Coordinates of C-alpha atoms and ligand atoms in Angstrom, one line a residue:
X1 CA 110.9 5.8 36.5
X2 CA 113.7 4.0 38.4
X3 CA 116.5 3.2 35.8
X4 CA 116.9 5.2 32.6
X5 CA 118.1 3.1 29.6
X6 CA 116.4 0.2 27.4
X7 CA 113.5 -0.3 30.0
X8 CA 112.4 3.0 32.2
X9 CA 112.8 5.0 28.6
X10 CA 110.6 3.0 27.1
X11 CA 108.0 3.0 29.4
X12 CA 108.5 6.5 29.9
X13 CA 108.0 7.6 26.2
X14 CA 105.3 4.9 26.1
X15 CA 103.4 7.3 29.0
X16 CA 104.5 10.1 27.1
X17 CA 102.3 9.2 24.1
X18 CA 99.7 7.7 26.6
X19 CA 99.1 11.3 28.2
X20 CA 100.9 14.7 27.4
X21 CA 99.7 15.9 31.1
X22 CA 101.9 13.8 32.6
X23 CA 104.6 14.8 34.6
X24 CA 107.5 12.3 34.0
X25 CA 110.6 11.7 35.8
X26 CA 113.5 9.6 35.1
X27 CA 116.4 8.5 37.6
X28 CA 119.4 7.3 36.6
X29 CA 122.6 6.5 38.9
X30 CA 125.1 6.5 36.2
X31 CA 126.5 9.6 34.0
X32 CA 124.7 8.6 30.5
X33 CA 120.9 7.8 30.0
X34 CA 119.6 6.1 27.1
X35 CA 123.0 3.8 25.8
X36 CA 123.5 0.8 23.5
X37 CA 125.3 -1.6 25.5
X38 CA 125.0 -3.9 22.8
X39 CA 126.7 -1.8 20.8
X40 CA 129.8 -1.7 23.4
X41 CA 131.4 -4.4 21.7
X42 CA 131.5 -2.7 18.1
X43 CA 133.0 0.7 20.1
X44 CA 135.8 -1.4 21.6
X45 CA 136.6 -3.0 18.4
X46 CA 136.6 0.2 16.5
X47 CA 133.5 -0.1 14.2
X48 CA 131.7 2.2 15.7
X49 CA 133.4 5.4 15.7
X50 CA 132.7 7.2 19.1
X51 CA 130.6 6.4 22.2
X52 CA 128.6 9.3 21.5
X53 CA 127.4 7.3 18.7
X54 CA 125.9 4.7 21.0
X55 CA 123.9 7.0 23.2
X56 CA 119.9 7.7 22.2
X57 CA 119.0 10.6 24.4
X58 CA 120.8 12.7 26.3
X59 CA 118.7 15.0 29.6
X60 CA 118.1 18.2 27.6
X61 CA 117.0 15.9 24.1
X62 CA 114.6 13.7 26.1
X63 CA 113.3 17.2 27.9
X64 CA 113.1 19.2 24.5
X65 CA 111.4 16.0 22.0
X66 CA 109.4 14.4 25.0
X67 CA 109.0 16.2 27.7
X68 CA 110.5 13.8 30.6
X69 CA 112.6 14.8 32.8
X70 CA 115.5 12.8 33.5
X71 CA 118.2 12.9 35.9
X72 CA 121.6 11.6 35.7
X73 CA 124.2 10.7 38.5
X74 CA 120.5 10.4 40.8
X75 CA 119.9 7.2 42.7
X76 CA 117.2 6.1 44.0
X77 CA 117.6 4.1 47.5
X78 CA 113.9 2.9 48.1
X79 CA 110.4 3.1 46.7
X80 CA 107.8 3.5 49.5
X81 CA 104.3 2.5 48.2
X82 CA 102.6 3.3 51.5
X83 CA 104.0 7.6 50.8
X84 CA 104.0 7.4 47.6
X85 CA 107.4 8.5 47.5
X86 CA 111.0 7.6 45.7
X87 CA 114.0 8.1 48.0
X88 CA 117.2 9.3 46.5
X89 CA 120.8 9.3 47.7
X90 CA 120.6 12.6 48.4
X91 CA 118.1 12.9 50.5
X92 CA 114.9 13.9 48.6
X93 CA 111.8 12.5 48.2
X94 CA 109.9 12.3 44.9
X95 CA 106.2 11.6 44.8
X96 CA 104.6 9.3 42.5
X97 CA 101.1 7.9 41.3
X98 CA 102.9 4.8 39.4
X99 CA 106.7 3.9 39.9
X100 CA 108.1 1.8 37.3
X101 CA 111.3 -0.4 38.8
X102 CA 113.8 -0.9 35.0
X103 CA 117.2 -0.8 37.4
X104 CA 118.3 -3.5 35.2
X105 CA 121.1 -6.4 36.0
X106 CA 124.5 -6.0 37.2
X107 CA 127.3 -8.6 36.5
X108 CA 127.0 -12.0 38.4
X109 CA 130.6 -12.5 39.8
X110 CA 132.7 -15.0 40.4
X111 CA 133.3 -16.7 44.0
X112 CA 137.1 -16.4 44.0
X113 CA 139.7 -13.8 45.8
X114 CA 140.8 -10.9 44.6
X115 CA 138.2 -9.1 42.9
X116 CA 138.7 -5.8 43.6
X117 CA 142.2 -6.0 41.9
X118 CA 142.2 -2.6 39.7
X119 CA 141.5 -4.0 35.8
X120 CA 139.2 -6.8 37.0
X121 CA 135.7 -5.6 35.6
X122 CA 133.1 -6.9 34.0
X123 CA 131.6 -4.5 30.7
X124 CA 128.2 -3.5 31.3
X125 CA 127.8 0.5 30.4
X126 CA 130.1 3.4 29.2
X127 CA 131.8 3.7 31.7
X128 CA 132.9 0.6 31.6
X129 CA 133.9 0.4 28.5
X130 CA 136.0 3.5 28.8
X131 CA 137.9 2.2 31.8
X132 CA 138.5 -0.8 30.2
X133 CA 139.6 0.9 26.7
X134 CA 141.7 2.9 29.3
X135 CA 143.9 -0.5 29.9
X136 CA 144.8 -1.3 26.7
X137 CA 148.1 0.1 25.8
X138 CA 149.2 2.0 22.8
X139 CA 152.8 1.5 23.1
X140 CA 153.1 -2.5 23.4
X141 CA 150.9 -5.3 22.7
X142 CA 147.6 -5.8 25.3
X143 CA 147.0 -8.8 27.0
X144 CA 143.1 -9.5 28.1
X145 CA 141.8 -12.5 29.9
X146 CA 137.6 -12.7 29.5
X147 CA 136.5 -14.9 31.8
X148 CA 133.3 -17.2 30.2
X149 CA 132.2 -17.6 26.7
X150 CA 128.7 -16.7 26.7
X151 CA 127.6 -14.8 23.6
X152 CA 129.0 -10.8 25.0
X153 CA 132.5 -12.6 25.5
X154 CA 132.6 -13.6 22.1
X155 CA 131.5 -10.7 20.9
X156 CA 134.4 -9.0 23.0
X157 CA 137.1 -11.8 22.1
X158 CA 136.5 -10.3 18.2
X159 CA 136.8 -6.5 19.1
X160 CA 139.7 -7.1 21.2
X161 CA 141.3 -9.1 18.8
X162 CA 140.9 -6.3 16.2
X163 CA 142.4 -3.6 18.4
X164 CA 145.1 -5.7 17.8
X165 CA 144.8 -7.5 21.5
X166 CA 145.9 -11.3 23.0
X167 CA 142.7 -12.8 24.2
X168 CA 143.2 -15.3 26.2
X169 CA 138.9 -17.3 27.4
X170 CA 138.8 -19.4 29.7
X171 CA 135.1 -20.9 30.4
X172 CA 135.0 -23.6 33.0
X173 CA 132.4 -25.9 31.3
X174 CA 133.7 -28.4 29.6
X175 CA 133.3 -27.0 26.0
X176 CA 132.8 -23.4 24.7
X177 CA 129.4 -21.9 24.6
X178 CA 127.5 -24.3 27.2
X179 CA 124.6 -21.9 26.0
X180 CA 124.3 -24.0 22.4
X181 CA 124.0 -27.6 21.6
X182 CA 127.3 -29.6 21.3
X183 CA 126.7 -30.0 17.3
X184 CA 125.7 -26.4 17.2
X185 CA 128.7 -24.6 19.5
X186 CA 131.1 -26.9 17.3
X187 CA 131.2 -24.3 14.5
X188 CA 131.4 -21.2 16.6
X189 CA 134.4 -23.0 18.6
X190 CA 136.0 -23.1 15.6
X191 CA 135.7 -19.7 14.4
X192 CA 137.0 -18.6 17.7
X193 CA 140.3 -20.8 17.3
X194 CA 140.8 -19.6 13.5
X195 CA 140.2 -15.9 15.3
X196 CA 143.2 -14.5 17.2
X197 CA 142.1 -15.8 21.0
X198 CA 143.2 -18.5 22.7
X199 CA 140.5 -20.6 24.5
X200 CA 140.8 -23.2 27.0
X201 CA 137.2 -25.3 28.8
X202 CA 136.7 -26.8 32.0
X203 CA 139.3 -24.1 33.4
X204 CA 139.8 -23.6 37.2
X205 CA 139.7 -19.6 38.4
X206 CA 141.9 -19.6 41.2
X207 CA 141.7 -15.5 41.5
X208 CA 143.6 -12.4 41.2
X209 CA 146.3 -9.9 42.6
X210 CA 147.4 -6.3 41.6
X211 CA 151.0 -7.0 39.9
X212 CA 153.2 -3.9 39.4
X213 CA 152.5 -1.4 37.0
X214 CA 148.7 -1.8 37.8
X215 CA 148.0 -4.9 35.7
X216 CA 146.3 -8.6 37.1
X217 CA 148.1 -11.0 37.9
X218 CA 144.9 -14.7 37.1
X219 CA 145.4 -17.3 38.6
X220 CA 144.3 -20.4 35.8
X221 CA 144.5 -24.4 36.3
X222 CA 147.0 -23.6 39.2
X223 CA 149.7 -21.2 36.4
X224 CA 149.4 -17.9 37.4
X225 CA 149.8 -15.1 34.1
X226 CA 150.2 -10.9 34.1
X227 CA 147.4 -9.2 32.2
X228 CA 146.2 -5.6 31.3
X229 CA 142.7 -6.5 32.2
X230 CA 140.2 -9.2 32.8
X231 CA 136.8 -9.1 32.0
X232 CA 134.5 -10.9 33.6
X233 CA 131.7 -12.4 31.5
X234 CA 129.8 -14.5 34.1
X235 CA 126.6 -13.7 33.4
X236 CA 124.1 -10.8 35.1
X237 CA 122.1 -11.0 38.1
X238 CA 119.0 -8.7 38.3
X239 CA 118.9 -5.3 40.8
X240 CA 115.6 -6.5 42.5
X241 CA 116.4 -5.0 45.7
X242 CA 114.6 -1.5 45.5
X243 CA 111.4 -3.3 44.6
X244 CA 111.5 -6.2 47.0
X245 CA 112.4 -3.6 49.9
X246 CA 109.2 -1.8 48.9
X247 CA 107.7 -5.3 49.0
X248 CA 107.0 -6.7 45.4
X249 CA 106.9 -10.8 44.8
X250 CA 110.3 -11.8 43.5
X251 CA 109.9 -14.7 40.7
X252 CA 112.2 -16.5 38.2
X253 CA 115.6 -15.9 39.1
X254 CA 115.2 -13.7 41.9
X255 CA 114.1 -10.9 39.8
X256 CA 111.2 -8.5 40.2
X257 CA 107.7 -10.8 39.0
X258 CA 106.1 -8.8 36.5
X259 CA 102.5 -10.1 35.4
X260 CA 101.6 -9.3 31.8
X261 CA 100.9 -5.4 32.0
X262 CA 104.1 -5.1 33.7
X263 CA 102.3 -4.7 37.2
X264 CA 103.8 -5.9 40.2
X265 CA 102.4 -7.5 43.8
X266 CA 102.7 -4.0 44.8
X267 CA 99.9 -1.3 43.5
X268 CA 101.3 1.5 41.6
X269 CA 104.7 -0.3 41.4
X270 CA 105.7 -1.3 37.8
X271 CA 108.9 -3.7 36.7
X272 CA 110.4 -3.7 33.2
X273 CA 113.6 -5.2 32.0
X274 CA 116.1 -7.5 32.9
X275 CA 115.3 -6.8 36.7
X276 CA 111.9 -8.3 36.2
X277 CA 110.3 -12.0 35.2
X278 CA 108.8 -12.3 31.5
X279 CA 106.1 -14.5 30.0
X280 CA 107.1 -17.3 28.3
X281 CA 104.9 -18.0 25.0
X282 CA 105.2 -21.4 25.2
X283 CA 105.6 -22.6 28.6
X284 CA 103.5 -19.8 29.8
X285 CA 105.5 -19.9 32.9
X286 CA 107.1 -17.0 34.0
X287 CA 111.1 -16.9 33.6
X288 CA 114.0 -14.6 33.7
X289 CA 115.9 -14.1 30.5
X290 CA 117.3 -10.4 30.3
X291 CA 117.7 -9.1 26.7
X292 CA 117.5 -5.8 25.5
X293 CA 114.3 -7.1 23.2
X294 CA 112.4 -7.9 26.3
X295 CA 113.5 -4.8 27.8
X296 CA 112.3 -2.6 25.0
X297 CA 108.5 -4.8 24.8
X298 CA 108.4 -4.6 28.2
X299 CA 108.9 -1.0 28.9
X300 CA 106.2 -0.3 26.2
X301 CA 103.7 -2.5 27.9
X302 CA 104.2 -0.5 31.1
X303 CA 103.3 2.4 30.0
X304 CA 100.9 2.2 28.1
X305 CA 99.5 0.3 31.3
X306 CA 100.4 3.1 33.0
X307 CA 98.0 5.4 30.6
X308 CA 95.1 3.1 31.1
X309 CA 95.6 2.0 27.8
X310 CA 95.0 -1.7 27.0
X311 CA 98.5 -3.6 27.0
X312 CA 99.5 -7.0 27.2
X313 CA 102.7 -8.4 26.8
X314 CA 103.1 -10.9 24.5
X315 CA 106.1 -13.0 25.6
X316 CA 109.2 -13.8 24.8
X317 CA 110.8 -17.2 23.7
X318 CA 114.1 -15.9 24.7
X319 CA 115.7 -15.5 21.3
X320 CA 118.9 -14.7 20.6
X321 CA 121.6 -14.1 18.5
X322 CA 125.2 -13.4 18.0
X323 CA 128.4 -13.1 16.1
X324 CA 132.3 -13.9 16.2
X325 CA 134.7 -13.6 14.0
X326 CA 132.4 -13.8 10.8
X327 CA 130.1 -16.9 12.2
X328 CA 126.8 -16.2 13.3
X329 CA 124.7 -18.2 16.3
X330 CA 121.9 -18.0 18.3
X331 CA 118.7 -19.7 19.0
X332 CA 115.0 -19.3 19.8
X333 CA 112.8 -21.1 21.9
X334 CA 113.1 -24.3 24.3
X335 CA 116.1 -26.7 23.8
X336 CA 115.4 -30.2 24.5
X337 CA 116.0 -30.1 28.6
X338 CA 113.8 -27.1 29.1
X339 CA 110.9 -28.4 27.1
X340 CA 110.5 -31.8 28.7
X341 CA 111.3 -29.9 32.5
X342 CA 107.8 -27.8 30.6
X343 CA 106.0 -31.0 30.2
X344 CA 106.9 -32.2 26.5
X345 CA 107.8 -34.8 25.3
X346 CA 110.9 -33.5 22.9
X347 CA 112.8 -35.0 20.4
X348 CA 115.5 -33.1 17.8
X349 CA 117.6 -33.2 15.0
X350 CA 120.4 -31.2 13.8
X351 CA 121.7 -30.8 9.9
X352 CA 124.1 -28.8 8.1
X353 CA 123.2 -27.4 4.5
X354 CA 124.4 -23.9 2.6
X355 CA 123.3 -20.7 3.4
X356 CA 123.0 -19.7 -0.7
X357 CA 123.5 -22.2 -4.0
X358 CA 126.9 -24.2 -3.1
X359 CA 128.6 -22.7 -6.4
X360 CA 128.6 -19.3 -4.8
X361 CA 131.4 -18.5 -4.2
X362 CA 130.9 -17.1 -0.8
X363 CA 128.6 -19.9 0.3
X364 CA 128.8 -20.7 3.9
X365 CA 127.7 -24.2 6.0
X366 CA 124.8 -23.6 8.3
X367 CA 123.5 -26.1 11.1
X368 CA 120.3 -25.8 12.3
X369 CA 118.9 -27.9 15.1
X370 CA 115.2 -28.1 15.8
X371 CA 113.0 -29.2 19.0
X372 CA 109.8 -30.0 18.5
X373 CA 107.1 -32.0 20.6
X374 CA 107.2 -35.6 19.0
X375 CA 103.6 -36.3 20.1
X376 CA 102.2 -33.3 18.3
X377 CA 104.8 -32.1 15.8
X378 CA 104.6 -28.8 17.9
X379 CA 107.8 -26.5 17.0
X380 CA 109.3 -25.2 20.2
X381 CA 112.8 -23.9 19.7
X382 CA 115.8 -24.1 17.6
X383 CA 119.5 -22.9 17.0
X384 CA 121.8 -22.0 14.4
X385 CA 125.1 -21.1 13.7
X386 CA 127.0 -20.4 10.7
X387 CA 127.7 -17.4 7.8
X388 CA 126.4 -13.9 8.4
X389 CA 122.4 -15.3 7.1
X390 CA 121.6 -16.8 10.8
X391 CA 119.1 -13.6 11.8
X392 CA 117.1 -13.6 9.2
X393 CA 117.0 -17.3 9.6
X394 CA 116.3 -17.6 13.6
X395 CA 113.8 -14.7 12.8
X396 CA 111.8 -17.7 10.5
X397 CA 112.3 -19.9 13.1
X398 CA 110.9 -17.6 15.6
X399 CA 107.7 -16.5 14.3
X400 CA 107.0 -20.2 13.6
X401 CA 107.4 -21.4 17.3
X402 CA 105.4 -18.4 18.4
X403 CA 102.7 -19.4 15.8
X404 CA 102.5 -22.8 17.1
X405 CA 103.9 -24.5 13.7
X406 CA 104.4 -28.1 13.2
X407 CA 107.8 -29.6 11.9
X408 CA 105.9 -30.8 9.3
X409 CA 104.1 -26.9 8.6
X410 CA 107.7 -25.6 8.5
X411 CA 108.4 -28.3 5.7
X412 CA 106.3 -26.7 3.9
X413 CA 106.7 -23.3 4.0
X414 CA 107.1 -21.2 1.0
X415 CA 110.6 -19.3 0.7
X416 CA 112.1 -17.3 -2.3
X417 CA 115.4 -18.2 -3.5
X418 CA 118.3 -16.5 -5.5
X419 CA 121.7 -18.0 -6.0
X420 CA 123.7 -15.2 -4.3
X421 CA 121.4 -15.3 -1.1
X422 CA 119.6 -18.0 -0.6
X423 CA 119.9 -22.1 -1.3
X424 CA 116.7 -24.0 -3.2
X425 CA 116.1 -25.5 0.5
X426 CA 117.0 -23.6 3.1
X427 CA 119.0 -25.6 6.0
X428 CA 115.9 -24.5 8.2
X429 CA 113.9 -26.8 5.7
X430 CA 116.2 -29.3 4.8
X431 CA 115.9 -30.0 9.1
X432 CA 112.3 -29.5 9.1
X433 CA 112.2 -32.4 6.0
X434 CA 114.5 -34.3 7.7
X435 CA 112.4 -34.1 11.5
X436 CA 109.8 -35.1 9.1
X437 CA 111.3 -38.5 7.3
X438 CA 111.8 -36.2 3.6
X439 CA 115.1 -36.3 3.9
X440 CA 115.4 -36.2 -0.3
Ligands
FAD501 C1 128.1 -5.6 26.3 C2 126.7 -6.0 26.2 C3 126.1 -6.5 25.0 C4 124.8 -6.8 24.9 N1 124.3 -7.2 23.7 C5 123.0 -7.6 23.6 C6 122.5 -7.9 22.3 O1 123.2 -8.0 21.3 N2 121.2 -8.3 22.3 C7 120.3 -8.2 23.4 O2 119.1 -8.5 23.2 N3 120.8 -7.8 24.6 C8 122.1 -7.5 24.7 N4 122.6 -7.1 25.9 C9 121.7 -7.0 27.1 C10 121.0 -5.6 27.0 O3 121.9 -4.6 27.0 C11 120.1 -5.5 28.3 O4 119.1 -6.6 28.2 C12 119.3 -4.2 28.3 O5 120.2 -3.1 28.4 C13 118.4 -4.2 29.5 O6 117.8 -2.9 29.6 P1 117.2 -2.4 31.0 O7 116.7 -1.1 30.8 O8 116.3 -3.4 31.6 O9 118.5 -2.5 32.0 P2 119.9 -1.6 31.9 O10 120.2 -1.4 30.5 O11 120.8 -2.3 32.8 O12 119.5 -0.2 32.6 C14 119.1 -0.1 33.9 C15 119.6 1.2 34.4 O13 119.1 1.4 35.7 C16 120.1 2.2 36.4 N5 119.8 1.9 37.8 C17 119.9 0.8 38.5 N6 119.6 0.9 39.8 C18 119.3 2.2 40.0 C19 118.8 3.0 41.1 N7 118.7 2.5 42.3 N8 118.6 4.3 40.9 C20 118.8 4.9 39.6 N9 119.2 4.2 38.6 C21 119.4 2.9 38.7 C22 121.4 1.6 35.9 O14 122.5 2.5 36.1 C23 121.1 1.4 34.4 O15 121.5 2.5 33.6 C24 124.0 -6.7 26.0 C25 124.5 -6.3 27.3 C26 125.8 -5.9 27.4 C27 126.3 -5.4 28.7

């Protein structure tokens, strides 16, 4: 197994349970297998108390509970199907009778000067992390510039700010979180502006320079400014290259295409993870969308593929979610563009209602946007943002698309209700009812 976190550990314990004869081997480049980069953001913040809290498995653990071997501060330079054999770094070659390829994504960057200025970095792993908790001074006040407002840089702009940090996001679309719908983004925009960061659209990057006392000097919209660090949140691209030198089909966003067991062009080659292409349930086109849910899903399918067990993966819709300063978002499925580039014919509606009875006192607006096919009344995606509920909520919304509900079916549905926690309609119904002319 090339890769030894979300992806290559799943498919490795998935072997592991497949067949205890199995000799199992794990490389990883870094220095920690087995971390919660998702959980990065809640370390740098200070909600979760150490890193050590965020790591699964360390080598001697996974050796002792499972039986795989992994190997730390190992790379592997190339896969050769025709040996049999994994190259390393250093110089050894390890034989294989299936390879599975989880080497995951590395940060897209932008195309401007000045990028190997000490403090420019994107967060990714631990190490990361550490280097850039390593920036942010005790003795004065930090000053961070995250580049892009994707979900991660909000997540960051919160935990900086809680360290007690300027934020300054810059995103070079025109509004904040291109990701969601205008009417959807609106709210989370605002929860970012009653936060602590400053946050400016349709920006200009101009670059950087090392300024003295080792901080960045960005230039921004032709002003230059002197920060501690920038983070870059640009985006990921995948690390196909191991598996496309050993000649595996690339797919959907140059990543490694994976067909439904997880197998690759390439016989005895495997791909897992946000380095390789995913089903989509309702396109049933292939695409790239790297999550850590995919990544588990699809590590599990590989082995157990692996172990001649019978394994296909079910798909993804891509859902998502987030949180900022107290407002949740996210979204599931196809948004309107995507689904009629899929052959639909979409139509939507957005409306806000409360995410419990509106004389609670902690009762919070919601807005909830469906997309459904207006031919059949197919659901195929959604987003929502607002309160803390939108999980349980986008959750709903999930299973519906993936069961091929109507607008109409999700009308209907059947939910409990309690004052404290829930509203007599649920915004998800209230939209449904609304796509569905029962606006009452
Ligand atoms: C800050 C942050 C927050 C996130 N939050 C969320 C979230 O809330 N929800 C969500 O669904 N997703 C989230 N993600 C995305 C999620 O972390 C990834 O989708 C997931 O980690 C992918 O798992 P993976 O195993 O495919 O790849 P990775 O986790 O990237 O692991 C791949 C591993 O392969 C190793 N590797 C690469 N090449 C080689 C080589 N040649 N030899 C040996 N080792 C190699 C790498 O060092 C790496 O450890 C977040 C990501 C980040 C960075």
């Amino acid at each position: 197994v090339v890769g030894g976190d979300a992806a290559g550990l799943s498919a490795a314990a998935e072997a592991r349970r497949g067949d205890e004869s199995l000799e199992i081997v794990v490389l990883e480049r870094g220095p920690v297998l087995s971390y919660a980069a998702c959980g990065l953001p809640y370390w740098l913040g200070g909600e979760v108390g150490a890193l050590s809290d965020l790591i699964g498995f360390d080598e001697e653990t996974l050796w002792r509970r499972r039986r795989i071997r992994a190997r730390t501060g190992t790379e592997a330079v190339a896969v050769d199907p025709g040996e049999g054999v994994v190259r390393t770094a250093g110089g050894e070659r390890i034989p294989y009778d299936a390879c599975v390829v989880a080497t995951g994504a590395r940060p897209r960057l932008p195309a401007v000067p000045g990028l190997d200025t000490p403090g420019v970095m994107a967060l990714r792993d631990v190490p990361s992390a550490e280097r850039l908790a390593a920036r942010l001074p005790s003795a004065r006040p930090a000053r961070v510039l995250l580049v892009g407002s994707g979900p991660i840089g909000l997540e960051v702009s919160e935990a900086l700010c809680r360290r007690g940090v300027t934020v300054d996001l810059i995103e070079s679309a025109p509004r904040l979180v291109p990701a969601l719908a205008p009417d959807v983004a609106a709210p989370v925009a605002a929860a970012l502006a009653a936060g602590c960061a400053t946050a400016r659209c349709g920006t200009t990057l101009a670059g950087f320079a090392p300024l003295p006392g080792g901080r960045v000097e960005a230039v921004v919209d032709g002003a230059a400014a002197g920060y501690d660090a920038v983070l870059l949140g640009t985006g990921v691209e995948p690390n196909a290259e191991i598996a496309a030198d050993a000649g595996c089909l690339l797919g959907a966003g140059g990543a490694v295409a994976a067909d439904r067991h997880g197998r690759t062009s390439v016989e005895g080659v495997w791909a897992a993870g946000d380095c390789a292409t995913a089903w989509h349930r309702v396109t049933g086109r292939d695409v790239w969308i790297p999550l850590a849910t995919t990544a588990n899903r699809q590590g599990r399918v590989a082995g157990r593929d692996i172990t001649g067990r019978a394994a296909l993966f079910p798909g993804v819709l891509g859902s998502w979610v987030s949180e900022t300063f107290g407002l949740g978002f996210g979204a599931t499925g196809l948004d309107v563009d995507a689904a009629a580039d899929a052959g639909f014919a979409p139509t939507s509606i957005t409306r806000t209602g409360r995410d419990r009875s509106g004389y609670m006192p902690d009762a919070r607006e919601v807005v909830v946007r469906l997309v459904w096919d207006a031919p059949t009344g197919r659901l195929l995606g959604g987003q929502t943002a607002g309160g803390q509920t939108v999980a349980g909520r986008l959750h709903a919304l999930s299973v519906a698309v993936a069961a091929g509900l109507t607008v109409e079916d999700l009308a209907g549905v059947d939910l409990g209700y309690v004052p404290p926690l829930s509203a007599l309609r649920d915004p998800l119904q209230l939209a449904a009812a609304a796509a569905v002319g029962d606006a009452a």
